[in-house]
Structure formats: C-alpha cells, structure tokens
PDB file of C-alpha atoms in Angstrom:
ATOM      1  CA  UNK A 190       2.948  17.697  50.784  1.00 49.00           C
ATOM      2  CA  UNK A 191       4.795  14.292  49.857  1.00 52.00           C
ATOM      3  CA  UNK A 192       3.447  10.970  49.229  1.00 54.00           C
ATOM      4  CA  UNK A 193       4.582   9.789  52.722  1.00 54.00           C
ATOM      5  CA  UNK A 194       2.316  12.233  54.657  1.00 58.00           C
ATOM      6  CA  UNK A 195      -0.620  10.495  53.170  1.00 58.00           C
ATOM      7  CA  UNK A 196       0.699   6.992  54.158  1.00 59.00           C
ATOM      8  CA  UNK A 197       1.449   5.967  50.466  1.00 60.00           C
ATOM      9  CA  UNK A 198       4.690   5.234  48.849  1.00 59.00           C
ATOM     10  CA  UNK A 199       5.419   6.274  45.416  1.00 62.00           C
ATOM     11  CA  UNK A 200       4.627   3.757  42.600  1.00 59.00           C
ATOM     12  CA  UNK A 201       7.487   2.441  40.869  1.00 63.00           C
ATOM     13  CA  UNK A 202       6.384  -0.825  39.145  1.00 62.00           C
ATOM     14  CA  UNK A 203       4.282   0.346  36.462  1.00 57.00           C
ATOM     15  CA  UNK A 204       3.460  -1.575  33.487  1.00 61.00           C
ATOM     16  CA  UNK A 205       4.608  -0.302  30.033  1.00 70.00           C
ATOM     17  CA  UNK A 206       1.960   1.658  27.902  1.00 74.00           C
ATOM     18  CA  UNK A 207       2.927  -0.445  24.697  1.00 72.00           C
ATOM     19  CA  UNK A 208       4.310  -3.982  24.237  1.00 77.00           C
ATOM     20  CA  UNK A 209       7.475  -4.396  22.256  1.00 78.00           C
ATOM     21  CA  UNK A 210       5.397  -6.241  19.663  1.00 78.00           C
ATOM     22  CA  UNK A 211       2.930  -3.102  19.110  1.00 79.00           C
ATOM     23  CA  UNK A 212       5.776  -0.716  19.249  1.00 79.00           C
ATOM     24  CA  UNK A 213       7.500  -2.450  16.372  1.00 78.00           C
ATOM     25  CA  UNK A 214       4.219  -2.873  14.505  1.00 78.00           C
ATOM     26  CA  UNK A 215       3.516   0.943  15.057  1.00 80.00           C
ATOM     27  CA  UNK A 216       6.964   1.647  13.731  1.00 81.00           C
ATOM     28  CA  UNK A 217       6.659  -0.231  10.528  1.00 78.00           C
ATOM     29  CA  UNK A 218       3.047   1.196   9.875  1.00 78.00           C
ATOM     30  CA  UNK A 219       4.532   4.636  10.297  1.00 84.00           C
ATOM     31  CA  UNK A 220       7.278   3.866   7.835  1.00 79.00           C
ATOM     32  CA  UNK A 221       4.716   2.435   5.550  1.00 77.00           C
ATOM     33  CA  UNK A 222       2.438   5.494   5.730  1.00 80.00           C
ATOM     34  CA  UNK A 223       5.628   7.652   5.000  1.00 80.00           C
ATOM     35  CA  UNK A 224       6.583   5.494   1.919  1.00 73.00           C
ATOM     36  CA  UNK A 225       2.991   5.756   0.303  1.00 71.00           C
ATOM     37  CA  UNK A 226       1.949   2.399   1.142  1.00 71.00           C
ATOM     38  CA  UNK A 227       4.958   0.403   0.386  1.00 74.00           C
ATOM     39  CA  UNK A 228       5.489  -2.617   2.864  1.00 73.00           C
ATOM     40  CA  UNK A 229       8.892  -2.889   4.679  1.00 70.00           C
ATOM     41  CA  UNK A 230       9.593  -5.959   6.889  1.00 68.00           C
ATOM     42  CA  UNK A 231      12.776  -7.632   7.969  1.00 67.00           C
ATOM     43  CA  UNK A 232      13.758 -10.448   5.687  1.00 70.00           C
ATOM     44  CA  UNK A 233      12.012  -9.004   2.541  1.00 77.00           C
ATOM     45  CA  UNK A 234      13.959  -9.843  -0.550  1.00 82.00           C
ATOM     46  CA  UNK A 235      15.041  -7.217  -3.061  1.00 84.00           C
ATOM     47  CA  UNK A 236      12.352  -8.346  -5.731  1.00 85.00           C
ATOM     48  CA  UNK A 237       9.479  -7.515  -3.352  1.00 83.00           C
ATOM     49  CA  UNK A 238      11.112  -3.887  -2.931  1.00 82.00           C
ATOM     50  CA  UNK A 239      11.539  -3.723  -6.589  1.00 86.00           C
ATOM     51  CA  UNK A 240       8.067  -4.860  -7.425  1.00 87.00           C
ATOM     52  CA  UNK A 241       6.676  -2.279  -4.970  1.00 86.00           C
ATOM     53  CA  UNK A 242       8.638   0.544  -6.503  1.00 86.00           C
ATOM     54  CA  UNK A 243       7.584  -0.564  -9.950  1.00 89.00           C
ATOM     55  CA  UNK A 244       3.942  -0.382  -9.012  1.00 89.00           C
ATOM     56  CA  UNK A 245       4.429   2.792  -7.292  1.00 88.00           C
ATOM     57  CA  UNK A 246       6.306   4.741  -9.842  1.00 91.00           C
ATOM     58  CA  UNK A 247       4.699   3.493 -13.165  1.00 92.00           C
ATOM     59  CA  UNK A 248       1.602   5.645 -13.280  1.00 93.00           C
ATOM     60  CA  UNK A 249       3.634   8.909 -12.641  1.00 92.00           C
ATOM     61  CA  UNK A 250       6.302   7.842 -15.114  1.00 94.00           C
ATOM     62  CA  UNK A 251       3.591   6.909 -17.694  1.00 94.00           C
ATOM     63  CA  UNK A 252       2.040  10.481 -17.325  1.00 93.00           C
ATOM     64  CA  UNK A 253       5.450  12.117 -17.842  1.00 93.00           C
ATOM     65  CA  UNK A 254       5.990  10.007 -20.927  1.00 94.00           C
ATOM     66  CA  UNK A 255       2.775  10.879 -22.245  1.00 94.00           C
ATOM     67  CA  UNK A 256       3.290  14.554 -21.472  1.00 93.00           C
ATOM     68  CA  UNK A 257       6.686  14.725 -23.331  1.00 93.00           C
ATOM     69  CA  UNK A 258       5.607  12.662 -26.393  1.00 94.00           C
ATOM     70  CA  UNK A 259       2.333  14.497 -26.842  1.00 93.00           C
ATOM     71  CA  UNK A 260       3.640  18.021 -25.946  1.00 91.00           C
ATOM     72  CA  UNK A 261       2.386  19.574 -29.042  1.00 92.00           C
ATOM     73  CA  UNK A 262      -0.869  18.216 -28.713  1.00 92.00           C
ATOM     74  CA  UNK A 263      -4.004  19.761 -26.787  1.00 93.00           C
ATOM     75  CA  UNK A 264      -4.183  19.206 -22.930  1.00 92.00           C
ATOM     76  CA  UNK A 265      -7.512  17.275 -23.503  1.00 94.00           C
ATOM     77  CA  UNK A 266      -5.700  14.639 -25.785  1.00 95.00           C
ATOM     78  CA  UNK A 267      -2.767  14.356 -23.173  1.00 94.00           C
ATOM     79  CA  UNK A 268      -5.462  13.888 -20.287  1.00 95.00           C
ATOM     80  CA  UNK A 269      -7.145  11.219 -22.332  1.00 95.00           C
ATOM     81  CA  UNK A 270      -4.084   9.190 -23.114  1.00 95.00           C
ATOM     82  CA  UNK A 271      -2.123   9.557 -19.746  1.00 95.00           C
ATOM     83  CA  UNK A 272      -5.577   8.970 -18.027  1.00 95.00           C
ATOM     84  CA  UNK A 273      -6.447   5.954 -19.954  1.00 95.00           C
ATOM     85  CA  UNK A 274      -2.701   4.615 -19.599  1.00 95.00           C
ATOM     86  CA  UNK A 275      -3.140   4.947 -15.750  1.00 94.00           C
ATOM     87  CA  UNK A 276      -6.667   3.457 -15.716  1.00 95.00           C
ATOM     88  CA  UNK A 277      -5.624   0.524 -17.819  1.00 95.00           C
ATOM     89  CA  UNK A 278      -2.603  -0.036 -15.536  1.00 95.00           C
ATOM     90  CA  UNK A 279      -4.693   0.114 -12.357  1.00 93.00           C
ATOM     91  CA  UNK A 280      -7.115  -2.546 -14.111  1.00 93.00           C
ATOM     92  CA  UNK A 281      -4.363  -4.781 -15.060  1.00 93.00           C
ATOM     93  CA  UNK A 282      -2.657  -4.644 -11.547  1.00 91.00           C
ATOM     94  CA  UNK A 283      -6.109  -5.501  -9.862  1.00 90.00           C
ATOM     95  CA  UNK A 284      -6.967  -7.990 -12.201  1.00 90.00           C
ATOM     96  CA  UNK A 285      -3.544  -9.922 -11.847  1.00 88.00           C
ATOM     97  CA  UNK A 286      -3.934  -9.510  -8.088  1.00 87.00           C
ATOM     98  CA  UNK A 287      -7.540 -10.937  -8.177  1.00 87.00           C
ATOM     99  CA  UNK A 288      -6.545 -13.750 -10.379  1.00 87.00           C
ATOM    100  CA  UNK A 289      -3.474 -15.010  -8.193  1.00 84.00           C
ATOM    101  CA  UNK A 290      -5.332 -14.609  -5.015  1.00 82.00           C
ATOM    102  CA  UNK A 291      -8.710 -16.353  -6.247  1.00 79.00           C
ATOM    103  CA  UNK A 292      -7.181 -19.264  -8.134  1.00 63.00           C
ATOM    104  CA  UNK A 293      -4.783 -20.307  -5.473  1.00 56.00           C
ATOM    105  CA  UNK A 294      -5.311 -22.887  -2.826  1.00 51.00           C
ATOM    106  CA  UNK A 295      -2.918 -21.054  -0.606  1.00 49.00           C
ATOM    107  CA  UNK A 296      -5.299 -18.347   0.690  1.00 47.00           C
ATOM    108  CA  UNK A 297      -4.206 -16.378   3.367  1.00 47.00           C
ATOM    109  CA  UNK A 298      -6.116 -16.386   6.628  1.00 50.00           C
ATOM    110  CA  UNK A 299      -8.179 -13.111   7.179  1.00 51.00           C
ATOM    111  CA  UNK A 300      -6.503 -10.620   9.704  1.00 49.00           C
ATOM    112  CA  UNK A 301      -7.806  -8.054  11.791  1.00 49.00           C
ATOM    113  CA  UNK A 302      -7.786  -4.901   9.768  1.00 48.00           C
ATOM    114  CA  UNK A 303      -6.676  -2.742  12.773  1.00 47.00           C
ATOM    115  CA  UNK A 304      -3.694  -5.155  13.441  1.00 50.00           C
ATOM    116  CA  UNK A 305      -2.711  -6.783  10.134  1.00 53.00           C
ATOM    117  CA  UNK A 306       0.895  -7.728  10.208  1.00 54.00           C
ATOM    118  CA  UNK A 307       2.991  -9.174   7.507  1.00 55.00           C
ATOM    119  CA  UNK A 308       5.868 -10.661   9.471  1.00 54.00           C
ATOM    120  CA  UNK A 309       4.468 -14.124   8.862  1.00 59.00           C
ATOM    121  CA  UNK A 310       4.340 -14.037   5.124  1.00 63.00           C
ATOM    122  CA  UNK A 311       7.044 -16.009   3.188  1.00 67.00           C
ATOM    123  CA  UNK A 312       8.243 -13.411   0.797  1.00 69.00           C
ATOM    124  CA  UNK A 313      10.244 -15.967  -1.348  1.00 71.00           C
ATOM    125  CA  UNK A 314       7.549 -16.178  -4.003  1.00 74.00           C
ATOM    126  CA  UNK A 315       6.465 -12.961  -5.444  1.00 74.00           C
ATOM    127  CA  UNK A 316       3.211 -14.240  -6.983  1.00 77.00           C
ATOM    128  CA  UNK A 317       1.774 -16.180  -4.250  1.00 77.00           C
ATOM    129  CA  UNK A 318      -1.484 -15.267  -2.798  1.00 78.00           C
ATOM    130  CA  UNK A 319      -0.247 -14.542   0.662  1.00 75.00           C
ATOM    131  CA  UNK A 320       2.519 -12.195  -0.676  1.00 77.00           C
ATOM    132  CA  UNK A 321       0.199 -10.366  -3.258  1.00 77.00           C
ATOM    133  CA  UNK A 322      -2.549 -10.141  -0.555  1.00 76.00           C
ATOM    134  CA  UNK A 323      -0.187  -8.439   1.791  1.00 74.00           C
ATOM    135  CA  UNK A 324       1.308  -5.924  -0.837  1.00 78.00           C
ATOM    136  CA  UNK A 325      -1.876  -5.202  -2.784  1.00 79.00           C
ATOM    137  CA  UNK A 326      -4.744  -5.549  -0.236  1.00 76.00           C
ATOM    138  CA  UNK A 327      -8.087  -6.514  -1.246  1.00 79.00           C
ATOM    139  CA  UNK A 328     -10.351  -3.362  -1.740  1.00 79.00           C
ATOM    140  CA  UNK A 329     -13.025  -2.662   1.040  1.00 79.00           C
ATOM    141  CA  UNK A 330     -16.111  -2.484  -1.056  1.00 84.00           C
ATOM    142  CA  UNK A 331     -17.261  -2.848  -4.616  1.00 84.00           C
ATOM    143  CA  UNK A 332     -17.485   1.018  -4.573  1.00 89.00           C
ATOM    144  CA  UNK A 333     -13.814   1.130  -4.229  1.00 86.00           C
ATOM    145  CA  UNK A 334     -13.317  -0.896  -7.278  1.00 85.00           C
ATOM    146  CA  UNK A 335     -15.039   1.659  -9.175  1.00 88.00           C
ATOM    147  CA  UNK A 336     -13.539   4.680  -7.587  1.00 92.00           C
ATOM    148  CA  UNK A 337      -9.913   3.909  -7.587  1.00 90.00           C
ATOM    149  CA  UNK A 338      -9.392   3.362 -11.380  1.00 91.00           C
ATOM    150  CA  UNK A 339     -11.392   6.809 -12.058  1.00 93.00           C
ATOM    151  CA  UNK A 340      -9.214   8.502  -9.412  1.00 92.00           C
ATOM    152  CA  UNK A 341      -6.141   7.034 -11.092  1.00 92.00           C
ATOM    153  CA  UNK A 342      -7.166   8.378 -14.608  1.00 93.00           C
ATOM    154  CA  UNK A 343      -8.123  11.758 -13.035  1.00 94.00           C
ATOM    155  CA  UNK A 344      -4.716  12.097 -11.360  1.00 93.00           C
ATOM    156  CA  UNK A 345      -2.460  10.606 -14.259  1.00 92.00           C
ATOM    157  CA  UNK A 346      -4.420  12.449 -16.891  1.00 92.00           C
ATOM    158  CA  UNK A 347      -4.407  15.844 -15.006  1.00 94.00           C
ATOM    159  CA  UNK A 348      -0.733  15.675 -14.381  1.00 92.00           C
ATOM    160  CA  UNK A 349       0.078  15.026 -18.243  1.00 91.00           C
ATOM    161  CA  UNK A 350      -2.471  17.708 -19.100  1.00 91.00           C
ATOM    162  CA  UNK A 351      -0.834  20.444 -16.929  1.00 92.00           C
ATOM    163  CA  UNK A 352       2.849  19.650 -17.748  1.00 84.00           C
ATOM    164  CA  UNK A 353       4.045  21.681 -20.877  1.00 72.00           C
TER     165      UNK A 353
END
C-alpha cells in the first residue's frame, strides 16, 4: 500500500524540529558541559578565557603544590592545608563576585535558567557585573553557598592527602 491508495500525498513541507538559534545554543551548552563549565562564545577576548582557565585550574594546582611541599608530613596535615587553601580560594572568588555584582549599577537582567544565553554580554570589561554574572553565576540558594566551599575543601584536601 502506498500513500496514493488512501488519497493522501506524501508530506514534504515539514517545519524544522529546532530553530537555528536553539541549535547553536545547544551546541554551546554542550561545549560548556564538556569544558567543565567554561563559557565559550564568539567574540570573547583572550582575557576571558585566561580568567576562566585560572579559576578552573587553581584548586588542583594548589592541591598539587601542597602535596609536593608537604610530602613528608602526615596525610591529615596535607588534607587540612590543601583543603583550607581550596576553601579560602572559593570564598575569595565568591566574595569578589558578590562584591562586583552587588555594588554595580550595571545589573544584568534576570534570565530564564533553562535558556540563559551569553551572546548579548559585552566581554570587553572583565570585572563588570554582567560578565562576572555570566562567568560565575549566582548560586541557587544559601545551602549552595555552604555546600560548595565544603565540597571544594573535601576534594582539594583529599587529592593532596592521597598524593605521595
């Protein structure tokens, strides 16, 4: 049986499943996920990528330095030193983000969490509220503000403690 036997012709004019804008957004989000949260958009200056890399690489490098410098010490001391360093680094980054984003008159408009895009941000000034709001998003709740530094401490401390 064919379509013509039922008196209907095959449908050839079908709307696309996804618009080009949504497809490019999905591709950028996929790359962001693979990069561990790093944001990549066309037109981003090199300083934005360097800043993201520095924020992403600092905790593991800090743990590695503590593990090498304190290699003759007990694992507990290495855990506490590296974990405390990662904890302090997280607190400093979050405090800096809060300070810049709260004290600025250039507040970014709230965006829908399911379709937040960062193409409209002007990435020329690194420490503007809109750029830091995109690169270091605000935490969802106060529980996250408590949980994230503790997780950073646990991961950084554990990595230094187990490295011999």
